[in-house]
mmCIF file of C-alpha atoms in Angstrom:
data_model
loop_
_atom_site.group_PDB
_atom_site.id
_atom_site.type_symbol
_atom_site.label_atom_id
_atom_site.label_comp_id
_atom_site.label_asym_id
_atom_site.label_seq_id
_atom_site.Cartn_x
_atom_site.Cartn_y
_atom_site.Cartn_z
ATOM 1 C CA MET J 26 137.350 16.896 63.684
ATOM 2 C CA LEU J 27 135.773 15.190 66.700
ATOM 3 C CA PRO J 28 138.302 12.321 66.953
ATOM 4 C CA THR J 29 141.159 14.824 66.591
ATOM 5 C CA LEU J 30 139.869 16.977 69.415
ATOM 6 C CA LEU J 31 139.427 13.964 71.639
ATOM 7 C CA LEU J 32 142.942 12.815 70.839
ATOM 8 C CA LEU J 33 144.134 16.180 72.075
ATOM 9 C CA LEU J 34 142.206 15.629 75.276
ATOM 10 C CA LEU J 35 144.081 12.386 75.808
ATOM 11 C CA SER J 36 147.572 13.474 74.697
ATOM 12 C CA TRP J 37 147.866 17.034 76.061
ATOM 13 C CA PRO J 38 151.144 17.617 77.995
ATOM 14 C CA SER J 39 151.081 16.374 81.605
ATOM 15 C CA PHE J 40 148.400 13.816 80.792
ATOM 16 C CA SER J 41 149.495 10.868 82.934
ATOM 17 C CA LEU J 42 146.902 8.103 82.685
ATOM 18 C CA ASN J 43 148.215 4.622 81.999
ATOM 19 C CA LEU J 44 146.217 3.516 78.996
ATOM 20 C CA PRO J 45 145.498 -0.175 78.529
ATOM 21 C CA ALA J 46 146.752 -1.883 75.406
ATOM 22 C CA PRO J 47 144.188 -1.882 72.609
ATOM 23 C CA PRO J 48 142.415 -5.186 71.947
ATOM 24 C CA LEU J 49 143.920 -7.365 69.249
ATOM 25 C CA SER J 50 140.611 -7.570 67.432
ATOM 26 C CA ASP J 51 137.187 -6.040 67.630
ATOM 27 C CA PRO J 52 134.324 -8.134 68.974
ATOM 28 C CA ASP J 53 132.148 -9.760 66.362
ATOM 29 C CA GLU J 54 128.368 -9.824 66.363
ATOM 30 C CA PRO J 55 126.897 -10.622 69.802
ATOM 31 C CA ALA J 56 126.055 -14.155 68.719
ATOM 32 C CA ARG J 57 129.642 -14.868 67.744
ATOM 33 C CA VAL J 58 131.694 -13.366 70.560
ATOM 34 C CA GLU J 59 134.712 -15.536 71.252
ATOM 35 C CA ALA J 60 135.458 -16.490 74.843
ATOM 36 C CA PRO J 61 138.986 -15.907 76.214
ATOM 37 C CA ARG J 62 141.383 -18.807 75.921
ATOM 38 C CA ASN J 63 140.987 -21.632 78.446
ATOM 39 C CA GLU J 64 137.320 -20.793 78.840
ATOM 40 C CA ALA J 65 134.268 -22.489 77.426
ATOM 41 C CA PRO J 66 133.080 -20.892 74.180
ATOM 42 C CA ALA J 67 130.103 -18.565 74.324
ATOM 43 C CA PRO J 68 126.786 -20.176 73.419
ATOM 44 C CA ARG J 69 126.003 -19.583 69.771
ATOM 45 C CA VAL J 70 122.738 -17.847 69.004
ATOM 46 C CA ARG J 71 121.094 -19.337 65.969
ATOM 47 C CA ALA J 72 119.947 -17.027 63.198
ATOM 48 C CA ARG J 73 116.268 -16.251 63.510
ATOM 49 C CA ARG J 74 113.437 -15.150 61.394
ATOM 50 C CA ILE J 75 112.021 -11.780 62.254
ATOM 51 C CA GLY J 76 108.874 -12.078 64.339
ATOM 52 C CA LEU J 77 107.484 -13.821 67.398
ATOM 53 C CA HIS J 78 108.805 -17.262 68.287
ATOM 54 C CA PRO J 79 107.232 -19.400 71.028
ATOM 55 C CA ARG J 80 109.437 -21.516 73.248
ATOM 56 C CA PRO J 81 108.152 -24.983 74.189
ATOM 57 C CA SER J 82 106.854 -23.508 77.437
ATOM 58 C CA TYR J 83 104.242 -21.390 75.639
ATOM 59 C CA ARG J 84 100.668 -22.590 76.182
ATOM 60 C CA PRO J 85 98.072 -20.171 74.854
ATOM 61 C CA ASN J 86 95.064 -19.661 77.094
ATOM 62 C CA ASP J 87 96.426 -21.957 79.792
ATOM 63 C CA PRO J 88 95.577 -20.177 83.059
ATOM 64 C CA THR J 89 98.305 -22.108 84.886
ATOM 65 C CA ARG J 90 101.069 -20.854 82.578
ATOM 66 C CA PRO J 91 100.824 -17.108 81.910
ATOM 67 C CA THR J 92 102.834 -15.754 78.999
ATOM 68 C CA VAL J 93 105.800 -13.387 79.114
ATOM 69 C CA CYS J 94 106.971 -11.844 75.833
ATOM 70 C CA LEU J 95 110.677 -10.938 75.727
ATOM 71 C CA ILE J 96 111.907 -8.162 73.401
ATOM 72 C CA HIS J 97 115.653 -7.690 72.937
ATOM 73 C CA GLY J 98 117.551 -4.440 72.599
ATOM 74 C CA ILE J 99 119.849 -2.810 70.095
ATOM 75 C CA ASN J 100 122.647 -4.776 68.404
ATOM 76 C CA SER J 101 121.210 -7.955 69.821
ATOM 77 C CA THR J 102 118.818 -10.863 69.259
ATOM 78 C CA SER J 103 116.408 -12.808 71.428
ATOM 79 C CA GLY J 104 119.431 -14.947 72.309
ATOM 80 C CA SER J 105 120.357 -12.223 74.786
ATOM 81 C CA PHE J 106 117.743 -13.820 77.062
ATOM 82 C CA VAL J 107 119.463 -17.214 77.011
ATOM 83 C CA HIS J 108 119.981 -17.085 80.800
ATOM 84 C CA LEU J 109 116.751 -15.335 81.777
ATOM 85 C CA ALA J 110 114.162 -17.248 79.751
ATOM 86 C CA PRO J 111 114.749 -20.630 81.453
ATOM 87 C CA LEU J 112 114.459 -19.000 84.873
ATOM 88 C CA LEU J 113 111.051 -17.594 83.975
ATOM 89 C CA GLU J 114 109.962 -21.010 82.750
ATOM 90 C CA ARG J 115 111.056 -22.666 85.984
ATOM 91 C CA GLU J 116 108.824 -20.234 87.821
ATOM 92 C CA GLY J 117 105.894 -21.423 85.710
ATOM 93 C CA TYR J 118 105.678 -18.900 82.869
ATOM 94 C CA GLY J 119 105.426 -19.540 79.150
ATOM 95 C CA VAL J 120 107.866 -17.538 77.049
ATOM 96 C CA VAL J 121 107.530 -15.984 73.603
ATOM 97 C CA LEU J 122 110.526 -14.245 71.998
ATOM 98 C CA TYR J 123 110.453 -11.372 69.525
ATOM 99 C CA ASP J 124 113.242 -10.729 67.003
ATOM 100 C CA TYR J 125 113.472 -7.617 64.870
ATOM 101 C CA PRO J 126 116.073 -5.742 62.793
ATOM 102 C CA TYR J 127 117.568 -3.345 65.339
ATOM 103 C CA ASN J 128 119.347 -1.153 62.775
ATOM 104 C CA GLN J 129 116.376 0.403 60.979
ATOM 105 C CA GLU J 130 114.128 3.345 61.767
ATOM 106 C CA LEU J 131 111.771 2.728 64.663
ATOM 107 C CA SER J 132 108.989 4.134 62.503
ATOM 108 C CA ARG J 133 109.312 0.887 60.530
ATOM 109 C CA THR J 134 110.154 -1.432 63.417
ATOM 110 C CA ILE J 135 107.195 -0.557 65.636
ATOM 111 C CA PRO J 136 104.366 -1.137 63.102
ATOM 112 C CA ALA J 137 105.998 -4.456 62.236
ATOM 113 C CA PHE J 138 105.944 -5.459 65.913
ATOM 114 C CA VAL J 139 102.295 -4.489 66.286
ATOM 115 C CA ALA J 140 101.337 -6.456 63.194
ATOM 116 C CA SER J 141 103.367 -9.473 64.280
ATOM 117 C CA LEU J 142 101.843 -9.456 67.752
ATOM 118 C CA ARG J 143 98.312 -9.241 66.396
ATOM 119 C CA ALA J 144 98.884 -12.015 63.839
ATOM 120 C CA PHE J 145 100.533 -14.308 66.386
ATOM 121 C CA ARG J 146 97.758 -13.976 68.940
ATOM 122 C CA GLU J 147 95.115 -14.528 66.266
ATOM 123 C CA GLN J 148 96.952 -17.567 64.928
ATOM 124 C CA HIS J 149 97.059 -19.155 68.376
ATOM 125 C CA GLN J 150 93.668 -17.801 69.441
ATOM 126 C CA ASP J 151 95.363 -16.455 72.549
ATOM 127 C CA ALA J 152 92.930 -14.321 74.507
ATOM 128 C CA ARG J 153 94.800 -13.985 77.795
ATOM 129 C CA PRO J 154 96.920 -10.929 78.662
ATOM 130 C CA TRP J 155 100.695 -11.177 78.480
ATOM 131 C CA SER J 156 103.413 -9.387 80.360
ATOM 132 C CA ILE J 157 105.990 -7.771 78.076
ATOM 133 C CA LEU J 158 109.574 -7.695 79.335
ATOM 134 C CA SER J 159 111.957 -5.627 77.236
ATOM 135 C CA HIS J 160 115.627 -4.755 77.364
ATOM 136 C CA SER J 161 117.157 -1.497 76.146
ATOM 137 C CA MET J 162 115.635 -0.260 72.856
ATOM 138 C CA GLY J 163 113.033 -3.025 73.033
ATOM 139 C CA ALA J 164 111.309 -0.893 75.666
ATOM 140 C CA LEU J 165 110.493 1.699 73.018
ATOM 141 C CA LEU J 166 108.714 -0.937 70.948
ATOM 142 C CA ALA J 167 106.749 -2.149 73.953
ATOM 143 C CA ARG J 168 105.756 1.347 75.064
ATOM 144 C CA SER J 169 104.796 2.403 71.559
ATOM 145 C CA TYR J 170 102.351 -0.492 71.299
ATOM 146 C CA VAL J 171 100.808 -0.159 74.748
ATOM 147 C CA GLU J 172 100.521 3.630 74.498
ATOM 148 C CA GLY J 173 99.487 3.668 70.849
ATOM 149 C CA PRO J 174 96.182 3.594 68.964
ATOM 150 C CA HIS J 175 96.325 -0.126 68.132
ATOM 151 C CA TYR J 176 96.548 -1.358 71.718
ATOM 152 C CA ALA J 177 94.178 -4.297 72.216
ATOM 153 C CA ASP J 178 93.979 -4.315 76.021
ATOM 154 C CA ASP J 179 96.083 -7.474 76.117
ATOM 155 C CA VAL J 180 99.095 -6.512 78.267
ATOM 156 C CA ALA J 181 99.132 -7.218 81.996
ATOM 157 C CA SER J 182 102.329 -5.270 82.689
ATOM 158 C CA LEU J 183 105.409 -3.692 81.130
ATOM 159 C CA ILE J 184 108.800 -4.577 82.601
ATOM 160 C CA LEU J 185 111.393 -2.224 81.133
ATOM 161 C CA ILE J 186 115.045 -3.184 81.710
ATOM 162 C CA GLY J 187 117.594 -0.433 81.017
ATOM 163 C CA PRO J 188 115.106 1.504 78.862
ATOM 164 C CA PRO J 189 116.349 4.587 76.942
ATOM 165 C CA ASN J 190 113.063 6.409 77.547
ATOM 166 C CA ALA J 191 114.774 9.736 76.893
ATOM 167 C CA GLY J 192 117.311 8.287 74.451
ATOM 168 C CA SER J 193 121.021 7.656 74.805
ATOM 169 C CA ALA J 194 123.767 10.222 74.287
ATOM 170 C CA LEU J 195 125.902 7.417 72.859
ATOM 171 C CA ALA J 196 123.732 7.036 69.776
ATOM 172 C CA PRO J 197 125.039 10.158 67.963
ATOM 173 C CA ALA J 198 128.499 10.067 69.581
ATOM 174 C CA GLN J 199 130.241 6.962 68.306
ATOM 175 C CA ASP J 200 133.433 8.846 67.360
ATOM 176 C CA MET J 201 133.666 10.144 70.899
ATOM 177 C CA ILE J 202 133.134 6.686 72.349
ATOM 178 C CA GLN J 203 135.983 5.253 70.277
ATOM 179 C CA MET J 204 138.337 7.600 72.104
ATOM 180 C CA LEU J 205 136.810 7.397 75.565
ATOM 181 C CA GLU J 206 136.977 3.617 75.347
ATOM 182 C CA ALA J 207 140.738 3.927 75.860
ATOM 183 C CA LEU J 208 140.006 5.372 79.304
ATOM 184 C CA ARG J 209 137.832 2.579 80.613
ATOM 185 C CA SER J 210 138.534 1.889 84.266
ATOM 186 C CA SER J 211 139.423 -1.242 86.165
ATOM 187 C CA ILE J 212 135.696 -1.857 86.620
ATOM 188 C CA ASP J 213 136.049 -4.085 83.552
ATOM 189 C CA PRO J 214 139.398 -5.848 84.093
ATOM 190 C CA GLU J 215 138.915 -8.414 81.318
ATOM 191 C CA GLY J 216 138.864 -5.636 78.747
ATOM 192 C CA ARG J 217 135.272 -6.122 77.724
ATOM 193 C CA THR J 218 133.673 -2.928 76.518
ATOM 194 C CA LEU J 219 130.155 -1.628 76.324
ATOM 195 C CA MET J 220 130.981 0.353 73.190
ATOM 196 C CA VAL J 221 130.220 -2.775 71.156
ATOM 197 C CA LEU J 222 126.562 -2.107 71.884
ATOM 198 C CA GLY J 223 126.691 0.969 69.696
ATOM 199 C CA GLU J 224 128.320 -0.613 66.646
ATOM 200 C CA ARG J 225 126.433 -1.022 63.385
ATOM 201 C CA ILE J 226 123.177 0.374 64.756
ATOM 202 C CA GLY J 227 122.365 2.165 61.507
ATOM 203 C CA ALA J 228 119.269 4.302 61.214
ATOM 204 C CA ALA J 229 118.150 3.495 64.757
ATOM 205 C CA ALA J 230 120.849 5.848 66.068
ATOM 206 C CA LYS J 231 118.917 8.867 64.841
ATOM 207 C CA ASP J 232 115.756 7.804 66.693
ATOM 208 C CA LEU J 233 117.708 7.050 69.886
ATOM 209 C CA ALA J 234 119.398 10.457 69.977
ATOM 210 C CA PRO J 235 118.031 12.551 72.859
ATOM 211 C CA GLY J 236 115.494 15.046 71.558
ATOM 212 C CA SER J 237 114.871 13.156 68.328
ATOM 213 C CA PRO J 238 111.453 13.607 66.683
ATOM 214 C CA PHE J 239 110.626 10.001 67.535
ATOM 215 C CA LEU J 240 111.414 10.426 71.232
ATOM 216 C CA ASP J 241 109.590 13.754 71.351
ATOM 217 C CA ARG J 242 106.452 12.065 70.022
ATOM 218 C CA LEU J 243 106.811 9.181 72.472
ATOM 219 C CA ALA J 244 107.304 11.593 75.370
ATOM 220 C CA ARG J 245 103.898 13.120 74.677
ATOM 221 C CA ASN J 246 102.276 9.792 75.507
ATOM 222 C CA ARG J 247 101.197 8.870 78.995
ATOM 223 C CA PRO J 248 101.461 5.452 80.599
ATOM 224 C CA ARG J 249 98.465 3.312 79.700
ATOM 225 C CA GLU J 250 95.944 3.353 82.514
ATOM 226 C CA GLY J 251 95.581 -0.063 84.112
ATOM 227 C CA VAL J 252 99.007 -1.307 82.950
ATOM 228 C CA PRO J 253 101.766 -1.294 85.603
ATOM 229 C CA TYR J 254 105.132 0.006 84.365
ATOM 230 C CA TYR J 255 108.132 -1.461 86.179
ATOM 231 C CA ILE J 256 111.596 -0.060 85.392
ATOM 232 C CA LEU J 257 114.990 -1.508 86.328
ATOM 233 C CA ALA J 258 118.161 0.507 85.662
ATOM 234 C CA GLY J 259 121.862 -0.080 86.244
ATOM 235 C CA ASP J 260 124.474 2.456 87.325
ATOM 236 C CA VAL J 261 127.823 0.777 86.613
ATOM 237 C CA GLY J 262 129.523 2.226 83.568
ATOM 238 C CA PHE J 263 133.103 1.630 82.471
ATOM 239 C CA LEU J 264 134.565 4.971 83.572
ATOM 240 C CA ASN J 265 135.094 5.699 87.232
ATOM 241 C CA LYS J 266 134.573 9.155 88.676
ATOM 242 C CA GLU J 267 138.314 9.941 88.762
ATOM 243 C CA ILE J 268 138.700 9.211 85.053
ATOM 244 C CA ARG J 269 135.688 11.380 84.315
ATOM 245 C CA GLN J 270 137.208 14.276 86.247
ATOM 246 C CA THR J 271 140.444 13.880 84.277
ATOM 247 C CA ILE J 272 138.610 14.007 80.947
ATOM 248 C CA GLU J 273 136.695 17.111 82.007
ATOM 249 C CA SER J 274 139.909 18.729 83.231
ATOM 250 C CA ARG J 275 141.641 18.114 79.854
ATOM 251 C CA TYR J 276 138.679 19.687 78.092
ATOM 252 C CA ARG J 277 138.859 22.793 80.300
ATOM 253 C CA GLN J 278 142.607 23.095 79.621
ATOM 254 C CA ILE J 279 141.983 23.103 75.886
ATOM 255 C CA GLN J 280 139.420 25.843 76.311
ATOM 256 C CA ARG J 281 141.844 27.966 78.330
ATOM 257 C CA ARG J 282 144.990 27.485 76.218
ATOM 258 C CA SER J 283 143.575 28.152 72.809
ATOM 259 C CA ARG J 284 140.642 30.388 72.089
ATOM 260 C CA PHE J 285 140.241 29.002 68.541
ATOM 261 C CA LEU J 286 140.713 25.356 69.448
ATOM 262 C CA GLY J 287 138.693 25.819 72.576
ATOM 263 C CA GLY J 288 135.808 27.173 70.540
ATOM 264 C CA LEU J 289 135.929 24.177 68.220
ATOM 265 C CA ALA J 290 136.115 21.836 71.168
ATOM 266 C CA GLY J 291 133.118 23.474 72.747
ATOM 267 C CA LEU J 292 131.143 23.029 69.547
ATOM 268 C CA ALA J 293 132.210 19.435 68.895
ATOM 269 C CA LEU J 294 132.010 18.272 72.511
ATOM 270 C CA ARG J 295 128.935 20.185 73.617
ATOM 271 C CA ASN J 296 127.249 16.925 74.656
ATOM 272 C CA LEU J 297 130.330 15.572 76.458
ATOM 273 C CA PRO J 298 128.649 15.796 79.903
ATOM 274 C CA ASP J 299 125.705 13.739 78.648
ATOM 275 C CA VAL J 300 128.032 11.113 77.181
ATOM 276 C CA LEU J 301 129.996 10.948 80.416
ATOM 277 C CA ASP J 302 126.772 10.522 82.392
ATOM 278 C CA VAL J 303 126.086 7.396 80.362
ATOM 279 C CA LEU J 304 129.596 5.992 80.781
ATOM 280 C CA THR J 305 130.373 6.875 84.410
ATOM 281 C CA GLU J 306 129.650 4.695 87.404
ATOM 282 C CA GLY J 307 126.842 6.117 89.492
ATOM 283 C CA THR J 308 125.124 7.943 86.638
ATOM 284 C CA GLY J 309 124.900 5.387 83.831
ATOM 285 C CA ASP J 310 125.117 1.717 82.933
ATOM 286 C CA GLY J 311 127.561 2.178 80.048
ATOM 287 C CA ALA J 312 124.821 2.464 77.428
ATOM 288 C CA VAL J 313 121.973 4.461 79.007
ATOM 289 C CA ALA J 314 122.053 7.162 81.684
ATOM 290 C CA VAL J 315 119.996 6.445 84.789
ATOM 291 C CA ALA J 316 118.144 9.727 84.266
ATOM 292 C CA SER J 317 117.098 8.583 80.797
ATOM 293 C CA THR J 318 115.444 5.436 82.162
ATOM 294 C CA ARG J 319 112.984 7.373 84.290
ATOM 295 C CA LEU J 320 109.392 7.746 83.183
ATOM 296 C CA GLU J 321 106.728 9.886 84.790
ATOM 297 C CA GLY J 322 103.866 7.752 86.014
ATOM 298 C CA ALA J 323 105.864 4.511 86.281
ATOM 299 C CA THR J 324 104.700 2.141 89.003
ATOM 300 C CA GLU J 325 108.218 1.495 90.285
ATOM 301 C CA HIS J 326 111.755 2.523 89.323
ATOM 302 C CA VAL J 327 114.730 0.632 90.779
ATOM 303 C CA VAL J 328 118.473 1.212 90.270
ATOM 304 C CA ILE J 329 120.994 -1.557 90.954
ATOM 305 C CA PRO J 330 124.835 -1.634 90.669
ATOM 306 C CA VAL J 331 125.295 -3.478 87.356
ATOM 307 C CA ASN J 332 126.021 -2.554 83.749
ATOM 308 C CA HIS J 333 123.643 -2.536 80.803
ATOM 309 C CA VAL J 334 124.348 -6.091 79.657
ATOM 310 C CA GLU J 335 124.641 -7.482 83.170
ATOM 311 C CA LEU J 336 121.047 -6.447 83.857
ATOM 312 C CA ILE J 337 119.897 -9.500 81.864
ATOM 313 C CA ARG J 338 123.215 -11.391 81.888
ATOM 314 C CA GLY J 339 123.552 -11.075 78.134
ATOM 315 C CA PRO J 340 125.845 -13.750 76.679
ATOM 316 C CA ILE J 341 127.904 -11.173 74.791
ATOM 317 C CA PHE J 342 129.749 -10.539 78.096
ATOM 318 C CA TYR J 343 128.411 -13.346 80.282
ATOM 319 C CA PRO J 344 128.350 -16.590 78.293
ATOM 320 C CA ASP J 345 128.309 -18.845 81.326
ATOM 321 C CA PRO J 346 125.214 -19.483 83.472
ATOM 322 C CA GLY J 347 125.048 -17.525 86.694
ATOM 323 C CA PRO J 348 122.893 -15.103 88.665
ATOM 324 C CA VAL J 349 120.731 -12.866 86.460
ATOM 325 C CA ALA J 350 120.622 -9.431 88.073
ATOM 326 C CA CYS J 351 117.081 -8.569 87.034
ATOM 327 C CA GLN J 352 115.493 -11.866 88.083
ATOM 328 C CA PRO J 353 114.513 -11.044 91.693
ATOM 329 C CA PHE J 354 112.756 -7.881 90.554
ATOM 330 C CA VAL J 355 111.170 -9.503 87.516
ATOM 331 C CA SER J 356 109.846 -12.357 89.664
ATOM 332 C CA ARG J 357 108.280 -9.949 92.141
ATOM 333 C CA TRP J 358 106.747 -7.775 89.450
ATOM 334 C CA LEU J 359 105.307 -10.759 87.588
ATOM 335 C CA ALA J 360 103.842 -12.091 90.822
ATOM 336 C CA GLU J 361 102.095 -8.741 91.278
ATOM 337 C CA SER J 362 100.840 -8.254 87.736
ATOM 338 C CA LEU J 363 100.603 -11.742 86.196
ATOM 339 C CA PRO J 364 100.342 -14.226 89.072
ATOM 340 C CA ILE J 365 100.334 -17.954 88.463
ATOM 341 C CA PRO J 366 97.030 -19.238 89.839
ATOM 342 C CA THR J 367 96.684 -22.205 92.143
ATOM 343 C CA LEU J 368 95.189 -25.415 90.802
ATOM 344 C CA ALA J 369 91.851 -24.628 92.462
ATOM 345 C CA GLU J 370 91.817 -21.162 90.914
ATOM 346 C CA ALA J 371 92.675 -22.578 87.498
ATOM 347 C CA GLU J 372 89.899 -25.174 87.690
ATOM 348 C CA ALA J 373 87.412 -22.454 88.583
ATOM 349 C CA ALA J 374 88.472 -20.325 85.610
ATOM 350 C CA PRO J 375 86.514 -20.389 82.311
ATOM 351 C CA PRO J 376 87.734 -23.097 79.930
ATOM 352 C CA ALA J 377 90.565 -22.026 77.632
ATOM 353 C CA VAL J 378 90.323 -21.976 73.865
ATOM 354 C CA ASP J 379 91.983 -25.053 72.378
ATOM 355 C CA ALA J 380 95.040 -23.950 70.409
ATOM 356 C CA THR J 381 97.957 -25.878 68.976
ATOM 357 C CA VAL J 382 101.410 -24.319 69.191
ATOM 358 C CA ALA J 383 104.263 -24.903 66.800
ATOM 359 C CA VAL J 384 107.351 -25.273 68.986
ATOM 360 C CA GLY J 385 110.350 -23.126 68.207
ATOM 361 C CA GLY J 386 112.506 -20.142 69.174
ATOM 362 C CA ASP J 387 114.366 -21.460 72.195
ATOM 363 C CA GLY J 388 116.498 -18.333 72.603
ATOM 364 C CA SER J 389 119.745 -20.197 72.883
#
């Protein structure tokens, strides 16, 4: 019923938008996106084991190289940080990556993260606090640990990039997105689409739906005292405001012209405004609404004009090296919460525990 009603929205008499031609093929998994012809192929992300993977930069208990743990988002892997991780290392940080199955219930994913984090730190005898930087759904893992009963007072700061703190209206609305995708604006001239982020997300969709039992429980938590929460959001979706107004106008026409059909449309599309908030420039980043990223008690909340993937320059859309939108903010927040000490300060610090690290997980 929902796709049919949306088709009516798009094909009602006097509807005059010029629709772009549909893509010849759907994008594959993020690690296997093909670059357009005459362009270098996207970097391939190697398959990973689930768990924490240290990059060569990781040095447990080294006061001159603090650790940043990167947690990817939905329909992604730690390879989404292929452009960001090296920048952090050049600034002097050690990097640890976390991979997890993004398509299962968060009630299973979060305990697995907590257990993995505890085992990793014990294995490497790492006693120094880390900063956790997360993208998208990864923020819910990070928050659940820091705000939960198993927190071990080992996090210097949380940096949440595009976090769905109040969920995403796209999670339960994939049929609607399939239709609205035809109306994407010239914001994305190459034809790339953020709807790929919602494909094959499985059981996680239920937890990400606004008002889900999981999100209700998480909302009852309060930010952990002593841990700064930094939030970065984007507000560039793939519908412009004119296209949004056209969609809303078609919906109102259906309601006026047919009482029966209008009633069905009202039932099926009751969350249309929330979906449009996610997809429209100025109110969402194409995957998460700006309003959903906000969190009471956060240390800082910043909104910049980029889309959800562009926040971290994810290789699914941005395979080539270039500016990473979040970097200036991440650098400032790390300097505030996890500063790299001078040589004199490091020499004056207590000696670190000797720990050997198995190199791996380069995030490329």
